[in-house]
Short mmCIF file of C-alpha atoms in Angstrom, two decimals:
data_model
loop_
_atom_site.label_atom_id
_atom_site.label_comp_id
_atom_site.label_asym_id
_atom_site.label_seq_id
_atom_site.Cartn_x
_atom_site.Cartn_y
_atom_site.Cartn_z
CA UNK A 1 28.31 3.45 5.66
CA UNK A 2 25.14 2.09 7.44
CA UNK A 3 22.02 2.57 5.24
CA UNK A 4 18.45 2.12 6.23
CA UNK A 5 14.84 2.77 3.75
CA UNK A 6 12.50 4.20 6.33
CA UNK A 7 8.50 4.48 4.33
CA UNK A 8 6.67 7.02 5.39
CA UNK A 9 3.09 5.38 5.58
CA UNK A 10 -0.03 7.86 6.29
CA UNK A 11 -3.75 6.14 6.61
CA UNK A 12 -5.20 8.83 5.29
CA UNK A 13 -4.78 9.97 1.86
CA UNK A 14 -6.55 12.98 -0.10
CA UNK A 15 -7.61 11.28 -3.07
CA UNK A 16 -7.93 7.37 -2.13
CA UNK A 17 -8.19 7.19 1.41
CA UNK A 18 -6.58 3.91 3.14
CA UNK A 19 -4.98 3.08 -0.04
CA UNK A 20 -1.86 1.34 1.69
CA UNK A 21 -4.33 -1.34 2.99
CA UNK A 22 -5.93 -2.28 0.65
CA UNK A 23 -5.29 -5.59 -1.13
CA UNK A 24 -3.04 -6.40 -3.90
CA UNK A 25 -2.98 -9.85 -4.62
CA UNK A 26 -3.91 -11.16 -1.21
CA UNK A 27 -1.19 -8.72 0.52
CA UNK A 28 -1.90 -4.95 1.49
CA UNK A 29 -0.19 -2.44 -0.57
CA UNK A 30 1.83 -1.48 2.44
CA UNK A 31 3.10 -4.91 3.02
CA UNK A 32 3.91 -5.45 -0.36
CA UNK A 33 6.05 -2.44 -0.97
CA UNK A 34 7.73 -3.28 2.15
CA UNK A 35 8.79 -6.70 1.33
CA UNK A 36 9.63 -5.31 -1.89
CA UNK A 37 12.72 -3.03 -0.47
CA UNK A 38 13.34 -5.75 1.49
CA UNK A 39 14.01 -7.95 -1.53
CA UNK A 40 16.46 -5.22 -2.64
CA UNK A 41 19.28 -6.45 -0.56
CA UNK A 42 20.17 -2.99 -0.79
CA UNK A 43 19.20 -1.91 3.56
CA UNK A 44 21.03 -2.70 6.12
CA UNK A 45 17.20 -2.15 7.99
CA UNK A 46 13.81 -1.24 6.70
CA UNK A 47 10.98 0.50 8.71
CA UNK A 48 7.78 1.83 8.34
CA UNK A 49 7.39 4.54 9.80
CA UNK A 50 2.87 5.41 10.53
CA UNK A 51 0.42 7.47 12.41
CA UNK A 52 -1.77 4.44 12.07
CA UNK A 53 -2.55 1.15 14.56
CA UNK A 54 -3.84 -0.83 11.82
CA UNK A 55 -0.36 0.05 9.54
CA UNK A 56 1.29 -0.69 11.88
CA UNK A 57 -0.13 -4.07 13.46
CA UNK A 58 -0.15 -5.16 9.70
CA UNK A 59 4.06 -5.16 9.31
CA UNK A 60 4.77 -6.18 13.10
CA UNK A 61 2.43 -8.75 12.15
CA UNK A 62 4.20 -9.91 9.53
CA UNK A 63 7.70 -10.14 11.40
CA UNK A 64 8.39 -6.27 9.46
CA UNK A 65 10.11 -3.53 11.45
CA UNK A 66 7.50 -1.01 11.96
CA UNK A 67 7.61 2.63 14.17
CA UNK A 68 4.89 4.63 15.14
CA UNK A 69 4.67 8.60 14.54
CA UNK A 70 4.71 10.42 18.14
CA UNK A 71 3.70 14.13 16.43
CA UNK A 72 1.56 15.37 13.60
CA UNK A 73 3.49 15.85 10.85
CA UNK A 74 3.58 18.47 7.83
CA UNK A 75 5.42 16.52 5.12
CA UNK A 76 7.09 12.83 5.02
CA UNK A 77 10.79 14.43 5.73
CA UNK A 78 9.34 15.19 9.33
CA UNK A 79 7.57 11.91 10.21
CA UNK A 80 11.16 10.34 9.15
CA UNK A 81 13.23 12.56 10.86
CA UNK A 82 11.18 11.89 14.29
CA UNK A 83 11.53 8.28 13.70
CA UNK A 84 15.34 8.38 12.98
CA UNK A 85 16.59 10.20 15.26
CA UNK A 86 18.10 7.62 17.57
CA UNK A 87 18.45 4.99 15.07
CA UNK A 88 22.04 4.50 14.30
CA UNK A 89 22.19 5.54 9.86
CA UNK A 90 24.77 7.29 7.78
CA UNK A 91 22.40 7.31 5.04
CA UNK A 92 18.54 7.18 5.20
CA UNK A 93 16.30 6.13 1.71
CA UNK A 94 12.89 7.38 1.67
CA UNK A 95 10.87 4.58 -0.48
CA UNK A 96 7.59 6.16 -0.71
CA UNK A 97 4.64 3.76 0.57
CA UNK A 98 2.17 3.40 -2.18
CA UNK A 99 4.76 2.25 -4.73
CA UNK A 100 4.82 -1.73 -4.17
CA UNK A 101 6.94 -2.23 -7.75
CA UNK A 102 10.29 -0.63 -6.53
CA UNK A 103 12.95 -0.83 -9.32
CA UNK A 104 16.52 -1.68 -7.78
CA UNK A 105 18.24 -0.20 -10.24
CA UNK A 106 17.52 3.44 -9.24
CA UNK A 107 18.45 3.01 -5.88
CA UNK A 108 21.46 1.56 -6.80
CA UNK A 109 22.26 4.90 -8.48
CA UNK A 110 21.64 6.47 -5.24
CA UNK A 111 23.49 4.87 -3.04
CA UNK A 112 26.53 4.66 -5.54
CA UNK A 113 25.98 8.54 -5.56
CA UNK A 114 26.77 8.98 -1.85
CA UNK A 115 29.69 6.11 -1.81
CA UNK A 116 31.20 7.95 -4.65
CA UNK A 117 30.93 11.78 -2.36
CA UNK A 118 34.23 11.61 -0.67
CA UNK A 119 34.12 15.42 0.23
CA UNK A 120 30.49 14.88 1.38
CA UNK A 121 28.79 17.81 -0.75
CA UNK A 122 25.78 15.92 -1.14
CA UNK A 123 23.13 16.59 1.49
CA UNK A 124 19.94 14.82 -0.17
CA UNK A 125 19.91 12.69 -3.40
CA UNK A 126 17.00 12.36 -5.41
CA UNK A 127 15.65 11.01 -9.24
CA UNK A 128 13.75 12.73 -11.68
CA UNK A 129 13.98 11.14 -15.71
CA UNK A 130 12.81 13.28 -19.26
CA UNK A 131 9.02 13.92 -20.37
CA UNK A 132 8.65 15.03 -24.04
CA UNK A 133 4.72 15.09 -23.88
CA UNK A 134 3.60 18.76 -23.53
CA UNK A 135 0.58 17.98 -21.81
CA UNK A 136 2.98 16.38 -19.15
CA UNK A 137 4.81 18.99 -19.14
CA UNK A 138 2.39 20.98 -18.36
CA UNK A 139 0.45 19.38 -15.61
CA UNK A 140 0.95 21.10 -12.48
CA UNK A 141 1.07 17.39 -10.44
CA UNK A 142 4.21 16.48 -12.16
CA UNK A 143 6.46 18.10 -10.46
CA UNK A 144 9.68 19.20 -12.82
CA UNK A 145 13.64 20.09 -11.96
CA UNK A 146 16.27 22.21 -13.16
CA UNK A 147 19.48 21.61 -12.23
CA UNK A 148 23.31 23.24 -12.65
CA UNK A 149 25.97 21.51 -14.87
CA UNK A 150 27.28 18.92 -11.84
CA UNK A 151 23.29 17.72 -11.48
CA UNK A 152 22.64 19.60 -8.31
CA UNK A 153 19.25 20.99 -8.17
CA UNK A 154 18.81 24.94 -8.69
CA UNK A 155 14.35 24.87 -8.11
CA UNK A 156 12.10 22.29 -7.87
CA UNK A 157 8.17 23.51 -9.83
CA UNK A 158 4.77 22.25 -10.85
CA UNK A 159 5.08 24.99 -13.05
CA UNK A 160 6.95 24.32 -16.80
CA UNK A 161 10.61 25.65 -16.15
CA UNK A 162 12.54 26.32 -17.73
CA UNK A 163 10.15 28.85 -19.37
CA UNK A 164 10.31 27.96 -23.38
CA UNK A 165 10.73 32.16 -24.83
CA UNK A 166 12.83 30.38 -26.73
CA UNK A 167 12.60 27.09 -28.60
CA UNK A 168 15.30 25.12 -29.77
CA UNK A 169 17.84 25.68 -27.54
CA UNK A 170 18.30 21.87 -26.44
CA UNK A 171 16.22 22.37 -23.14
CA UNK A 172 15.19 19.12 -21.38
CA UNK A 173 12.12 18.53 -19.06
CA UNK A 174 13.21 16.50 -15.97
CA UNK A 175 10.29 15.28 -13.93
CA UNK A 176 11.47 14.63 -10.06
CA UNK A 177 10.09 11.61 -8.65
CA UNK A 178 9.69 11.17 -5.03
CA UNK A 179 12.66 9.15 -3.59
CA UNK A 180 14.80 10.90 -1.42
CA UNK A 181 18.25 9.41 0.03
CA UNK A 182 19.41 11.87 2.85
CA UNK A 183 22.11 11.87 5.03
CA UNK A 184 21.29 12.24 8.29
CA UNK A 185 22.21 15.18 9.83
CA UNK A 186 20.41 16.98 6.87
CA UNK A 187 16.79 14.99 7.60
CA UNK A 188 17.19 16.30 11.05
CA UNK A 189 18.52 20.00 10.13
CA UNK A 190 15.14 20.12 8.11
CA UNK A 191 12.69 19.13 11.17
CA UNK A 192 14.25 22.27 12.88
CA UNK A 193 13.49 24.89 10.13
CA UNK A 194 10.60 26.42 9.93
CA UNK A 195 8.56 26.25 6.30
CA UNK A 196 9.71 29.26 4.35
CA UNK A 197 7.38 31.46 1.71
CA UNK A 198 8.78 29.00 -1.47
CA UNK A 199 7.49 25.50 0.04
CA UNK A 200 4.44 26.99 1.15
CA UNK A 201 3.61 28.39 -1.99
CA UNK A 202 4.32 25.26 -4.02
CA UNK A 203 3.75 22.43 -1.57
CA UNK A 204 7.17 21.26 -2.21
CA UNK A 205 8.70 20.29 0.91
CA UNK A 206 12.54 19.74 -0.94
CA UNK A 207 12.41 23.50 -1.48
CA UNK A 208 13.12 23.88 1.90
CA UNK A 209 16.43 22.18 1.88
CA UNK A 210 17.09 24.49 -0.81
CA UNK A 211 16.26 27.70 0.55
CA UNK A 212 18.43 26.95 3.47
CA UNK A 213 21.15 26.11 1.46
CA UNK A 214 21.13 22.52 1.23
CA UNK A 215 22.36 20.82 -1.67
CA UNK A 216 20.11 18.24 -3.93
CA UNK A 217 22.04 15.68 -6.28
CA UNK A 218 19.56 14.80 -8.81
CA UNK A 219 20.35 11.44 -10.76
CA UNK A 220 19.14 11.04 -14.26
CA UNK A 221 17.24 7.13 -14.27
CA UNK A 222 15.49 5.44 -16.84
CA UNK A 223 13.26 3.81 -14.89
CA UNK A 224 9.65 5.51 -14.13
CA UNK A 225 7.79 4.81 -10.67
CA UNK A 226 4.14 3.12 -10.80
CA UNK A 227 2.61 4.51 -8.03
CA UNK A 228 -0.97 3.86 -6.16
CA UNK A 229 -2.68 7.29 -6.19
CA UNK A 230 -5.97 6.26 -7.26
CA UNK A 231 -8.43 3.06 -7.65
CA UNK A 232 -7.64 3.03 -11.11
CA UNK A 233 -4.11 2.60 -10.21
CA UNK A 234 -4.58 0.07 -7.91
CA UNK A 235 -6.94 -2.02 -10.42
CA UNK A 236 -3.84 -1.55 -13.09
CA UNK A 237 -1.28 -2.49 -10.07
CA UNK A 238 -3.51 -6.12 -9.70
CA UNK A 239 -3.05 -6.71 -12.62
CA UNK A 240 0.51 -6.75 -12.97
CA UNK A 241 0.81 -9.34 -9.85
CA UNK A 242 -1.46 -11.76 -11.83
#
C-alpha cells in the first residue's frame, strides 16, 4: 500500500495573509511543516501542493517535492485531487500546511486504520478528540462530529450536536480536526461532484463525501493540533522552537 502526505498550501489566507512564509525560527512555516512529515518516516513521498511561485520556489529550493495548482480551487480536497491524479498512491494524507508541530502518533492511527480495512469500507479517515469546555463547545469555528457505534461519521457541524434536551445521558463532544487520509479513488470521486445544499451551508467540504454516500472513519486521538491561524499563534509557535 503506497502512501503519500500531499499539503495543500494557499498564499493567501483570510485572517493572516502569507502566513506559510513567514519565519519560524529562521525557516518559513511552510518549510518547516514540510520537513516535519518528512521526519515522520511515515510517506513513501511528500508534496506540496500551491497556487503560489514563491511557495513553491521555497520547497524546490530546499531539495522538497513541490506541485503547482493548474485551476482555482474551492476547498483543499480539490487542489489535492488535481495534483494526484497521475501520481501513483493507494492512500493519500492531507497534513494541513500551517501546522509545523505534526504529532506522529495520530497518523500512525490513520494509516493503521486503512491497513487494518481488509473489505475496504473506509473511503476517508479523519481525527477529531473530546472538549468538555462549553464555551468550546459552543464556538461555531470548532467544528464538532457525531458518529455511529463502529466510529463512522453520521454529520459533521459548527453547531453543538448532539443537541443537549437532555443532560446526563453520557453524550460526548468530539471536535474534528483537519487531517484527512483518503483513498484515492474517493479524492477524485469528490472533484467530480458538484457542492450540494449541506456543504454550502456549513462550509464543510467533508459533508460532501457524506451526502454522496461516502463513508468517514473518525479515530478518537489524544493528541490536539497547534495550528498557525493568527500572529498570535505564530508568536506562541516561536516560542516553542526556542
Amino acid at each position: 500500500m503506497k502512501i503519500i502526505a500531499v499539503i495543500p498550501a494557499r498564499y493567501a489566507s483570510t485572517r493572516f495573509p502569507a502566513k506559510l512564509m513567514q519565519d519560524l525560527g529562521g525557516k518559513t512555516v511552510i518549510l518547516r511543516t514540510y520537513e516535519a512529515a518528512m521526519s515522520t518516516n511515515l510517506f513513501d513521498d511528500v508534496f506540496v501542493v500551491t497556487d503560489s511561485d514563491l511557495i513553491y520556489n521555497e520547497i524546490i529550493s530546499n531539495n522538497g517535492k513541490a506541485i503547482m495548482s493548474i485551476k482555482e480551487h474551492e476547498s483543499g480536497s480539490d487542489r489535492i485531487a488535481e495534483a494526484v491524479e497521475k501520481i501513483d498512491a493507494d492512500i493519500i494524507i492531507n497534513v494541513q500546511g500551517d501546522e509545523p508541530f505534526i504529532n506522529k502518533p495520530p497518523l500512525e492511527q490513520i494509516i493503521e486504520a486503512f491497513k487494518q480495512d481488509v473489505e475496504k469500507k473506509i473511503d476517508l479517515a479523519s481525527l477529531m478528540f473530546e472538549i468538555k469546555d462549553k464555551s468550546e463547545i459552543e464556538n461555531p469555528n470548532n467544528v464538532k462530529v457525531i458518529t455511529d457505534q463502529q466510529g463512522f461519521a453520521l454529520y459533521f457541524s459548527r453547531s453543538v450536536i448532539p443537541f443537549p434536551r437532555e443532560e446526563n445521558v453520557g453524550v460526548r463532544y468530539m471536535k474534528h480536526i483537519g487531517i484527512y487520509a483518503f483513498r484515492k479513488q474517493a479524492l477524485l470521486d469528490f472533484a467530480n461532484l458538484p457542492m450540494l445544499s449541506l456543504e454550502a451551508s456549513e462550509k464543510l467540504e467533508q459533508l460532501r463525501y457524506l451526502e454522496y454516500g461516502k463513508r468517514i472513519k473518525m479515530i478518537e486521538t489524544s493528541h490536539a493540533s497547534i495550528g498557525i491561524d493568527t500572529l498570535e499563534d505564530l508568536e506562541k509557535a516561536r516560542l516553542l522552537i526556542k
